[in-house]
Short mmCIF file of C-alpha atoms in Angstrom, two decimals:
data_model
loop_
_atom_site.label_atom_id
_atom_site.label_comp_id
_atom_site.label_asym_id
_atom_site.label_seq_id
_atom_site.Cartn_x
_atom_site.Cartn_y
_atom_site.Cartn_z
CA MET A 1 -12.22 4.22 6.46
CA ASN A 2 -13.45 3.39 3.00
CA ARG A 3 -10.60 2.11 0.88
CA ILE A 4 -10.14 0.27 -2.39
CA PHE A 5 -8.13 -2.90 -2.79
CA ALA A 6 -7.71 -4.45 -6.23
CA THR A 7 -7.31 -8.22 -6.47
CA LYS A 8 -5.93 -9.75 -9.66
CA ALA A 9 -7.62 -12.75 -11.24
CA GLY A 10 -5.24 -14.54 -13.54
CA SER A 11 -1.56 -13.63 -13.46
CA ASP A 12 1.83 -15.27 -13.30
CA VAL A 13 2.17 -13.83 -9.82
CA TYR A 14 0.11 -16.76 -8.53
CA ARG A 15 2.35 -19.47 -9.97
CA LEU A 16 4.19 -20.03 -6.73
CA ARG A 17 1.01 -20.42 -4.72
CA ILE A 18 -0.63 -23.69 -3.87
CA PRO A 19 -2.47 -25.37 -6.80
CA TRP A 20 -5.90 -24.22 -5.60
CA ARG A 21 -6.65 -21.59 -3.02
CA PRO A 22 -10.09 -20.82 -1.66
CA PHE A 23 -10.04 -17.48 0.17
CA SER A 24 -12.45 -18.46 2.93
CA ASN A 25 -12.35 -19.05 6.65
CA ASP A 26 -14.66 -22.02 6.18
CA ALA A 27 -13.74 -23.12 2.69
CA ALA A 28 -14.14 -26.84 3.28
CA PRO A 29 -17.94 -26.91 3.72
CA LEU A 30 -18.46 -24.12 1.18
CA LEU A 31 -16.39 -25.62 -1.61
CA SER A 32 -16.33 -29.40 -1.44
CA SER A 33 -13.99 -31.46 -3.59
CA GLN A 34 -16.87 -32.07 -6.01
CA ASN A 35 -17.64 -28.37 -6.37
CA ALA A 36 -13.95 -27.56 -6.72
CA GLY A 37 -13.83 -29.54 -9.94
CA ASN A 38 -17.10 -28.02 -11.15
CA PRO A 39 -17.21 -24.33 -10.18
CA GLU A 40 -20.60 -23.82 -11.86
CA LYS A 41 -22.34 -26.53 -9.86
CA GLY A 42 -25.08 -25.24 -7.57
CA SER A 43 -26.76 -21.92 -8.20
CA GLU A 44 -26.35 -20.50 -11.69
CA ALA A 45 -23.29 -18.29 -11.72
CA LYS A 46 -22.85 -15.15 -13.79
CA GLN A 47 -19.70 -13.58 -15.16
CA TYR A 48 -18.73 -9.93 -14.71
CA ASP A 49 -15.81 -7.80 -15.73
CA ILE A 50 -15.56 -6.18 -12.29
CA ALA A 51 -17.03 -7.17 -8.93
CA ILE A 52 -17.13 -4.29 -6.46
CA VAL A 53 -17.46 -5.62 -2.92
CA GLY A 54 -18.91 -2.76 -0.91
CA GLY A 55 -21.70 -0.49 -2.10
CA GLY A 56 -20.86 2.39 0.19
CA MET A 57 -19.72 5.83 -0.89
CA VAL A 58 -16.41 4.70 -2.37
CA GLY A 59 -17.76 1.60 -4.11
CA LEU A 60 -20.59 3.54 -5.74
CA ALA A 61 -18.19 6.34 -6.67
CA LEU A 62 -16.06 3.79 -8.54
CA ALA A 63 -19.14 2.51 -10.38
CA CYS A 64 -20.10 6.09 -11.31
CA SER A 65 -16.57 6.82 -12.47
CA LEU A 66 -16.52 3.72 -14.67
CA ALA A 67 -19.89 4.75 -16.12
CA SER A 68 -18.58 8.24 -16.95
CA ARG A 69 -15.65 7.07 -19.10
CA PRO A 70 -16.21 6.11 -22.77
CA LEU A 71 -13.90 3.10 -22.61
CA THR A 72 -15.27 1.64 -19.35
CA ARG A 73 -18.99 2.38 -19.48
CA HIS A 74 -19.58 -0.93 -21.31
CA LEU A 75 -18.02 -3.06 -18.55
CA ASN A 76 -20.34 -5.45 -16.78
CA VAL A 77 -20.19 -4.62 -13.06
CA ALA A 78 -21.50 -6.42 -9.98
CA ILE A 79 -21.94 -4.47 -6.73
CA ILE A 80 -22.10 -6.60 -3.60
CA ASP A 81 -23.50 -5.04 -0.43
CA SER A 82 -26.18 -6.05 2.05
CA ASN A 83 -27.30 -2.46 2.73
CA PRO A 84 -31.05 -2.44 1.98
CA ALA A 85 -30.85 1.23 0.97
CA LEU A 86 -29.22 0.16 -2.30
CA GLY A 87 -32.40 -1.61 -3.34
CA GLY A 88 -34.20 1.54 -4.47
CA LYS A 89 -34.46 5.30 -4.23
CA HIS A 90 -33.37 6.74 -0.90
CA PHE A 91 -35.59 9.70 -0.12
CA ILE A 92 -34.24 12.39 2.20
CA LYS A 93 -36.74 14.82 3.65
CA LYS A 94 -35.61 18.43 3.79
CA GLU A 95 -37.26 18.90 7.17
CA ASP A 96 -35.21 16.09 8.72
CA LEU A 97 -32.57 17.17 11.22
CA PRO A 98 -28.98 16.72 10.04
CA ASP A 99 -27.44 13.32 10.53
CA PRO A 100 -24.33 13.49 12.77
CA ARG A 101 -22.32 11.34 10.35
CA VAL A 102 -20.80 13.78 7.87
CA SER A 103 -17.76 14.08 5.62
CA THR A 104 -15.70 17.15 4.83
CA ILE A 105 -15.35 17.01 1.05
CA THR A 106 -12.25 18.61 -0.47
CA PRO A 107 -12.28 20.71 -3.65
CA ALA A 108 -10.57 17.80 -5.46
CA THR A 109 -13.41 15.47 -4.46
CA ILE A 110 -16.01 18.08 -5.47
CA SER A 111 -14.41 18.20 -8.94
CA PHE A 112 -14.48 14.39 -9.07
CA PHE A 113 -18.18 14.32 -8.17
CA LYS A 114 -18.91 16.89 -10.88
CA ASP A 115 -16.98 14.83 -13.44
CA ILE A 116 -18.97 11.68 -12.68
CA GLY A 117 -22.28 13.56 -12.58
CA ALA A 118 -23.06 13.07 -8.89
CA TRP A 119 -22.61 16.59 -7.52
CA GLN A 120 -25.88 17.81 -9.03
CA PHE A 121 -27.68 15.42 -6.67
CA VAL A 122 -25.67 16.59 -3.65
CA GLU A 123 -26.71 20.18 -4.33
CA GLN A 124 -30.38 19.18 -4.06
CA HIS A 125 -29.86 18.48 -0.35
CA ARG A 126 -28.37 20.22 2.67
CA HIS A 127 -24.65 20.94 2.38
CA ALA A 128 -22.35 23.72 3.51
CA TYR A 129 -19.38 25.20 1.67
CA PHE A 130 -16.81 26.93 3.84
CA ASP A 131 -14.06 29.29 2.77
CA LYS A 132 -12.41 29.88 6.15
CA MET A 133 -10.83 27.62 8.73
CA GLN A 134 -9.13 28.31 12.04
CA VAL A 135 -6.88 25.89 13.90
CA TRP A 136 -5.32 26.38 17.33
CA ASP A 137 -3.98 24.24 20.14
CA TYR A 138 -4.86 23.79 23.78
CA THR A 139 -2.11 26.10 25.09
CA GLY A 140 -3.76 29.09 23.43
CA LEU A 141 -0.35 30.53 22.54
CA SER A 142 -1.00 30.85 18.81
CA TYR A 143 -3.39 29.99 16.01
CA ALA A 144 -3.53 29.68 12.22
CA LYS A 145 -6.39 30.98 10.12
CA TYR A 146 -6.83 29.93 6.51
CA ASN A 147 -8.88 31.61 3.83
CA ALA A 148 -9.63 30.18 0.40
CA ARG A 149 -8.47 33.44 -1.14
CA ASP A 150 -4.98 32.80 0.24
CA ALA A 151 -4.60 30.00 -2.33
CA ASP A 152 -6.73 31.55 -5.09
CA LYS A 153 -9.60 29.17 -4.39
CA GLU A 154 -13.31 29.76 -3.97
CA VAL A 155 -13.81 27.31 -1.09
CA LEU A 156 -11.74 25.18 1.24
CA GLY A 157 -14.28 22.37 1.31
CA CYS A 158 -17.88 21.35 1.75
CA VAL A 159 -19.46 19.47 4.65
CA VAL A 160 -22.05 16.91 3.53
CA GLU A 161 -24.00 14.28 5.42
CA ASN A 162 -22.89 10.76 4.52
CA LYS A 163 -26.46 9.74 3.73
CA VAL A 164 -26.63 12.56 1.18
CA LEU A 165 -23.39 11.44 -0.48
CA LEU A 166 -24.57 7.84 -0.62
CA SER A 167 -27.99 8.78 -1.95
CA SER A 168 -26.47 11.07 -4.59
CA LEU A 169 -24.06 8.43 -5.83
CA LEU A 170 -26.82 5.82 -5.91
CA SER A 171 -29.10 8.15 -7.88
CA ARG A 172 -26.33 8.80 -10.36
CA VAL A 173 -25.32 5.16 -10.86
CA GLN A 174 -28.96 4.14 -11.33
CA GLU A 175 -29.42 6.56 -14.23
CA THR A 176 -26.22 5.54 -16.06
CA VAL A 177 -26.07 3.04 -18.92
CA LEU A 178 -23.38 1.04 -17.11
CA PRO A 179 -24.40 -2.66 -17.13
CA LYS A 180 -24.63 -3.38 -13.42
CA LYS A 181 -26.32 -5.65 -10.93
CA ILE A 182 -26.56 -5.09 -7.18
CA TYR A 183 -26.35 -8.19 -5.02
CA PRO A 184 -27.98 -7.50 -1.61
CA SER A 185 -25.73 -9.92 0.23
CA ARG A 186 -22.33 -10.35 1.87
CA LEU A 187 -19.19 -11.93 0.48
CA ASN A 188 -18.67 -15.37 2.01
CA SER A 189 -15.68 -16.79 0.13
CA MET A 190 -13.40 -15.96 -2.76
CA SER A 191 -11.22 -18.36 -4.73
CA ILE A 192 -8.60 -17.89 -7.42
CA LEU A 193 -6.73 -20.62 -9.25
CA PRO A 194 -3.10 -20.04 -10.26
CA ASN A 195 -2.47 -18.89 -13.81
CA SER A 196 -1.78 -22.12 -15.65
CA SER A 197 0.04 -20.55 -18.57
CA SER A 198 1.72 -17.33 -19.59
CA SER A 199 0.24 -17.67 -23.07
CA GLU A 200 -2.98 -16.03 -24.16
CA VAL A 201 -6.20 -17.78 -23.16
CA ASP A 202 -9.26 -17.71 -25.43
CA SER A 203 -11.69 -15.30 -23.75
CA THR A 204 -14.64 -17.15 -25.31
CA LEU A 205 -14.05 -20.21 -23.15
CA SER A 206 -16.63 -21.14 -20.55
CA MET A 207 -16.50 -19.68 -17.06
CA THR A 208 -15.31 -23.07 -15.82
CA ALA A 209 -12.37 -23.07 -18.22
CA LEU A 210 -11.46 -19.44 -17.56
CA PHE A 211 -11.62 -20.09 -13.81
CA THR A 212 -9.44 -23.18 -14.23
CA HIS A 213 -6.86 -21.14 -16.17
CA GLY A 214 -6.80 -18.52 -13.42
CA ARG A 215 -8.48 -15.85 -15.52
CA LEU A 216 -11.51 -15.40 -13.28
CA ALA A 217 -12.06 -15.13 -9.55
CA LYS A 218 -15.03 -16.94 -8.04
CA LEU A 219 -17.09 -15.24 -5.34
CA GLU A 220 -19.58 -17.07 -3.14
CA LEU A 221 -22.21 -14.94 -1.39
CA GLU A 222 -24.08 -15.61 1.83
CA ASP A 223 -27.42 -15.82 0.03
CA GLY A 224 -26.19 -18.74 -2.08
CA ASN A 225 -25.42 -16.78 -5.24
CA SER A 226 -22.05 -17.16 -6.90
CA LEU A 227 -20.38 -15.10 -9.58
CA TYR A 228 -17.13 -14.78 -11.48
CA ALA A 229 -15.14 -11.64 -12.21
CA LYS A 230 -11.93 -10.65 -13.99
CA LEU A 231 -11.21 -8.07 -11.32
CA VAL A 232 -12.39 -7.96 -7.70
CA VAL A 233 -12.36 -4.58 -5.97
CA GLY A 234 -12.61 -4.36 -2.19
CA ALA A 235 -14.36 -1.14 -1.20
CA ASP A 236 -15.84 -2.60 1.96
CA GLY A 237 -14.31 -0.45 4.67
CA GLY A 238 -11.59 -0.69 7.26
CA LYS A 239 -12.53 -4.28 8.18
CA SER A 240 -12.52 -5.36 4.55
CA ARG A 241 -13.72 -8.90 3.91
CA VAL A 242 -11.88 -8.88 0.57
CA ARG A 243 -8.64 -7.95 2.29
CA GLU A 244 -9.19 -10.65 4.91
CA LEU A 245 -9.95 -13.41 2.39
CA ALA A 246 -7.13 -12.38 0.05
CA GLY A 247 -4.66 -12.45 2.93
CA PHE A 248 -3.39 -8.90 2.46
CA ARG A 249 -1.22 -7.95 5.41
CA THR A 250 -1.63 -4.66 7.20
CA THR A 251 0.25 -2.85 9.94
CA GLY A 252 -1.49 -0.66 12.48
CA TRP A 253 -1.72 0.40 16.08
CA ASN A 254 -4.38 1.51 18.52
CA TYR A 255 -4.54 5.18 19.46
CA SER A 256 -6.90 4.47 22.37
CA GLN A 257 -9.22 7.23 21.26
CA ASN A 258 -12.96 7.48 20.79
CA ALA A 259 -14.83 10.19 18.93
CA ILE A 260 -18.09 11.83 19.94
CA ILE A 261 -20.05 13.02 16.93
CA CYS A 262 -23.24 15.05 17.15
CA THR A 263 -25.10 17.92 15.55
CA VAL A 264 -25.61 21.28 17.26
CA GLU A 265 -27.60 24.38 16.38
CA HIS A 266 -26.38 28.00 16.44
CA ASP A 267 -28.32 31.21 16.74
CA VAL A 268 -26.47 32.50 13.63
CA GLU A 269 -25.17 30.76 10.51
CA ASN A 270 -21.64 29.33 10.78
CA HIS A 271 -19.42 29.67 7.70
CA CYS A 272 -16.07 28.70 9.21
CA ALA A 273 -14.55 25.34 10.09
CA TRP A 274 -12.99 25.39 13.55
CA GLN A 275 -10.54 22.90 14.98
CA ARG A 276 -8.71 22.95 18.29
CA PHE A 277 -6.04 20.41 19.18
CA LEU A 278 -6.36 19.12 22.72
CA PRO A 279 -4.13 16.58 24.51
CA SER A 280 -6.82 13.90 24.12
CA GLY A 281 -7.34 14.69 20.44
CA PRO A 282 -8.83 17.34 18.15
CA LEU A 283 -12.21 19.02 18.61
CA ALA A 284 -13.77 20.11 15.31
CA LEU A 285 -16.82 22.28 14.69
CA LEU A 286 -17.91 22.02 11.05
CA PRO A 287 -20.72 23.98 9.36
CA ILE A 288 -23.46 21.80 7.90
CA GLY A 289 -25.96 24.47 6.82
CA ASP A 290 -29.28 25.84 8.10
CA LYS A 291 -27.56 27.18 11.26
CA PHE A 292 -26.38 23.66 12.15
CA SER A 293 -22.84 22.49 12.77
CA ASN A 294 -21.31 19.08 13.26
CA ILE A 295 -19.06 18.30 16.21
CA VAL A 296 -16.33 15.67 16.15
CA TRP A 297 -14.60 15.52 19.52
CA THR A 298 -11.82 12.99 19.99
CA LEU A 299 -11.36 11.84 23.58
CA SER A 300 -9.69 9.11 25.57
CA PRO A 301 -11.88 6.05 26.28
CA LYS A 302 -12.20 7.15 29.92
CA GLU A 303 -13.30 10.69 29.02
CA SER A 304 -15.76 9.50 26.40
CA SER A 305 -17.24 7.05 28.89
CA GLU A 306 -17.80 9.88 31.35
CA PHE A 307 -19.62 11.89 28.67
CA LYS A 308 -22.12 9.07 28.19
CA SER A 309 -23.81 9.98 31.45
CA ILE A 310 -23.53 13.76 31.13
CA THR A 311 -26.61 15.90 30.54
CA GLU A 312 -27.06 17.71 27.26
CA ASP A 313 -26.71 21.13 28.88
CA ASN A 314 -23.45 20.16 30.57
CA PHE A 315 -22.14 18.70 27.34
CA LEU A 316 -22.83 21.95 25.50
CA LYS A 317 -21.10 23.90 28.26
CA ALA A 318 -18.08 21.60 27.94
CA VAL A 319 -17.97 22.16 24.17
CA ASN A 320 -18.20 25.93 24.51
CA HIS A 321 -15.53 25.93 27.22
CA ALA A 322 -13.18 23.83 25.08
CA LEU A 323 -13.60 26.16 22.11
CA ASP A 324 -13.64 29.50 23.94
CA TYR A 325 -10.05 29.65 25.12
CA GLY A 326 -6.75 30.85 23.77
CA TYR A 327 -5.27 33.42 21.45
CA GLY A 328 -7.19 34.56 18.39
CA PRO A 329 -10.86 34.56 17.34
CA HIS A 330 -13.17 31.80 18.53
CA PRO A 331 -16.50 30.42 17.38
CA THR A 332 -19.42 32.23 18.95
CA PRO A 333 -20.20 30.26 22.13
CA SER A 334 -23.95 30.32 21.66
CA ILE A 335 -24.77 26.72 20.82
CA LEU A 336 -28.44 26.24 21.56
CA GLY A 337 -28.86 22.50 21.70
CA SER A 338 -28.09 19.12 20.21
CA SER A 339 -30.30 17.98 17.37
CA ASP A 340 -29.47 14.32 17.75
CA LEU A 341 -28.22 11.76 20.21
CA PHE A 342 -24.53 11.19 20.61
CA SER A 343 -22.84 8.55 18.50
CA TRP A 344 -19.77 6.82 19.86
CA LEU A 345 -17.29 5.83 17.23
CA LYS A 346 -13.67 4.86 17.06
CA GLY A 347 -11.26 6.43 14.65
CA GLY A 348 -11.97 8.82 11.76
CA GLN A 349 -12.80 8.80 8.11
CA GLY A 350 -10.52 9.26 5.13
CA VAL A 351 -13.23 9.09 2.50
CA ASN A 352 -11.50 11.68 0.32
CA LEU A 353 -8.61 9.24 -0.06
CA GLY A 354 -11.13 6.57 -1.04
CA PHE A 355 -12.66 8.82 -3.69
CA GLY A 356 -9.15 9.50 -5.00
CA ASP A 357 -8.57 5.75 -5.16
CA ALA A 358 -11.80 5.28 -7.14
CA SER A 359 -10.90 8.02 -9.61
CA THR A 360 -7.41 6.67 -10.21
CA LEU A 361 -8.48 3.03 -10.53
CA SER A 362 -11.14 3.82 -13.13
CA SER A 363 -8.59 5.93 -15.03
CA VAL A 364 -6.01 3.14 -14.98
CA ILE A 365 -8.59 0.59 -16.17
CA SER A 366 -9.58 2.94 -19.00
CA GLU A 367 -5.95 3.39 -20.03
CA GLY A 368 -5.47 -0.38 -20.02
CA ILE A 369 -8.49 -0.97 -22.24
CA ALA A 370 -7.21 1.68 -24.67
CA VAL A 371 -4.03 -0.34 -25.31
CA GLY A 372 -5.70 -3.75 -25.20
CA THR A 373 -4.52 -4.79 -21.73
CA ASP A 374 -6.63 -7.14 -19.63
CA ILE A 375 -8.29 -5.15 -16.83
CA GLY A 376 -6.95 -7.59 -14.25
CA GLU A 377 -3.35 -7.55 -15.44
CA VAL A 378 -0.91 -7.09 -12.57
CA SER A 379 1.24 -4.62 -14.49
CA LEU A 380 -1.83 -2.44 -14.96
CA LEU A 381 -2.82 -2.59 -11.31
CA LYS A 382 0.72 -1.71 -10.27
CA LYS A 383 0.22 1.65 -12.00
CA TYR A 384 -2.73 2.23 -9.69
CA GLU A 385 -0.63 1.26 -6.66
CA ALA A 386 2.24 3.51 -7.71
CA ASP A 387 -0.11 6.47 -8.00
CA ARG A 388 -2.13 6.02 -4.80
CA LYS A 389 0.31 4.54 -2.31
CA PRO A 390 2.38 7.73 -1.84
CA ALA A 391 -0.76 9.82 -1.29
CA ASN A 392 -2.12 7.38 1.28
CA VAL A 393 1.18 6.94 3.12
CA MET A 394 1.73 10.70 3.28
CA MET A 395 -1.74 11.37 4.67
CA MET A 396 -1.32 8.64 7.29
CA ALA A 397 2.08 10.04 8.26
CA VAL A 398 0.68 13.58 8.63
CA LEU A 399 -2.24 12.44 10.78
CA ASP A 400 -0.03 10.19 12.89
CA GLY A 401 2.42 13.05 13.36
CA PHE A 402 -0.32 15.38 14.58
CA GLN A 403 -1.55 12.77 17.04
CA LYS A 404 1.89 12.18 18.48
CA ALA A 405 2.83 15.87 18.57
CA TYR A 406 -0.24 16.86 20.59
CA SER A 407 -0.29 13.89 22.93
CA VAL A 408 2.68 15.34 24.84
CA ASP A 409 2.29 18.35 27.14
CA PHE A 410 5.86 19.63 27.46
CA GLY A 411 6.90 23.29 27.80
CA PRO A 412 9.53 23.55 25.02
CA LEU A 413 7.41 21.43 22.69
CA ASN A 414 4.41 23.66 23.36
CA ILE A 415 6.45 26.68 22.32
CA LEU A 416 7.59 24.93 19.12
CA ARG A 417 4.00 24.09 18.26
CA ALA A 418 2.95 27.68 18.85
CA ALA A 419 5.77 28.85 16.58
CA ALA A 420 4.62 26.41 13.89
CA PHE A 421 1.07 27.79 14.08
CA HIS A 422 2.43 31.33 13.95
CA GLY A 423 4.44 30.50 10.84
CA ALA A 424 1.52 28.76 9.16
CA HIS A 425 -0.59 31.84 9.79
CA HIS A 426 1.83 34.56 8.70
CA ILE A 427 4.11 32.95 6.05
CA SER A 428 2.09 33.19 2.83
CA PRO A 429 3.94 30.54 0.72
CA LEU A 430 3.68 28.04 3.56
CA LYS A 431 0.01 28.82 4.11
CA LYS A 432 -0.72 28.39 0.39
CA SER A 433 1.06 25.03 0.32
CA ILE A 434 -0.88 23.76 3.33
CA ILE A 435 -4.18 24.83 1.77
CA SER A 436 -3.26 23.15 -1.52
CA TYR A 437 -2.43 19.91 0.26
CA ALA A 438 -5.58 19.96 2.36
CA SER A 439 -7.63 20.70 -0.76
CA GLY A 440 -6.67 17.36 -2.25
CA GLU A 441 -3.86 18.32 -4.57
CA MET A 442 -1.62 15.85 -2.72
CA ARG A 443 1.50 17.97 -2.72
CA LEU A 444 3.81 17.96 0.24
CA PRO A 445 3.00 20.95 2.48
CA LEU A 446 6.61 22.09 2.78
CA PHE A 447 7.99 21.18 -0.66
CA ALA A 448 5.20 22.07 -3.06
#
């Protein structure tokens, strides 16, 4: 999952920490006692306002968002990522088969992409809007069907290949006037000195002095480059190096689930997103355009292992069988064949949350600049946390609730689930609230 973490450089919050803290698993050889006293020794370091660690979809979206705002487009930004695709134009051939790695983009994210000028590039490539969605469970007792018209919307979402999103964001950020530099490397270490004083520090001081006063963070890269930044943003995925080096604690648990993702071809165009909840996890069939659909099938590790040795024909039969059962309409079981090999991944992707994080963080930074606040000030970053934490916690709670509710096959519980689907399908206010929440408006489904 692509997420954003903001790390403060220079705040009273660090006063209780040890006098000097290098955020590195191997800090001793990287930062000797001689280098600690002279941060600029070695390769010539450069100073930036913001260092974005992670040049994936979320990191580039943040850069685009900063470039689109009048008060932040002047900020000097470093983007750190070893992905070679960031080194130039990424050409996507129209005749290429769809990549199985896709994202379902919500209307809120589409609006965000339009605001930052990136959606025009997405529309130049394959993508598929959908205005209908059907969800049902493995018992087949009931189903819920959603239509964009039920919530006065044009679409429920758009399915886009991840490579298209990345290429579009890169194209957009390359044409902006935002002062930026891409470092094709990985973050090795990060160090922040405690804020030595609560009084104002002259911003014209050297990088060494600003680092010593705790006003800058120092980042060491694997290629030997080093740089300083007022604000470090971690947009480097679920196994974030920034989070690891900064010592941010997380709580999580293993669902013991794997996901098969692949692309299939229909004999007719698919305009509906289908999702069936099975005991092992959900099976989704998402339109991708040009008579293709994307499959995301969550299975137990044992089941997914068995599918590794299955033939393509038998896999397609299994997909059709899993979808063609139960009460209500079903997708036409006429899948012709897989257009790509299977990919075996763990977990899912909450990239819409990441895009929401990027939008909010750039907005908060802009608001801070407007009133003369340092972009790394803790009070400013707390506004970002207050805005995004509820949205993230709620989404995690909803997804965790679904997983737990469908992992139990119990008669009375099955009936309750069927009743819930029935209500979601027939009670208009409830249906509208669910659609609004799923569209990215971040309102509680039951109390909107």
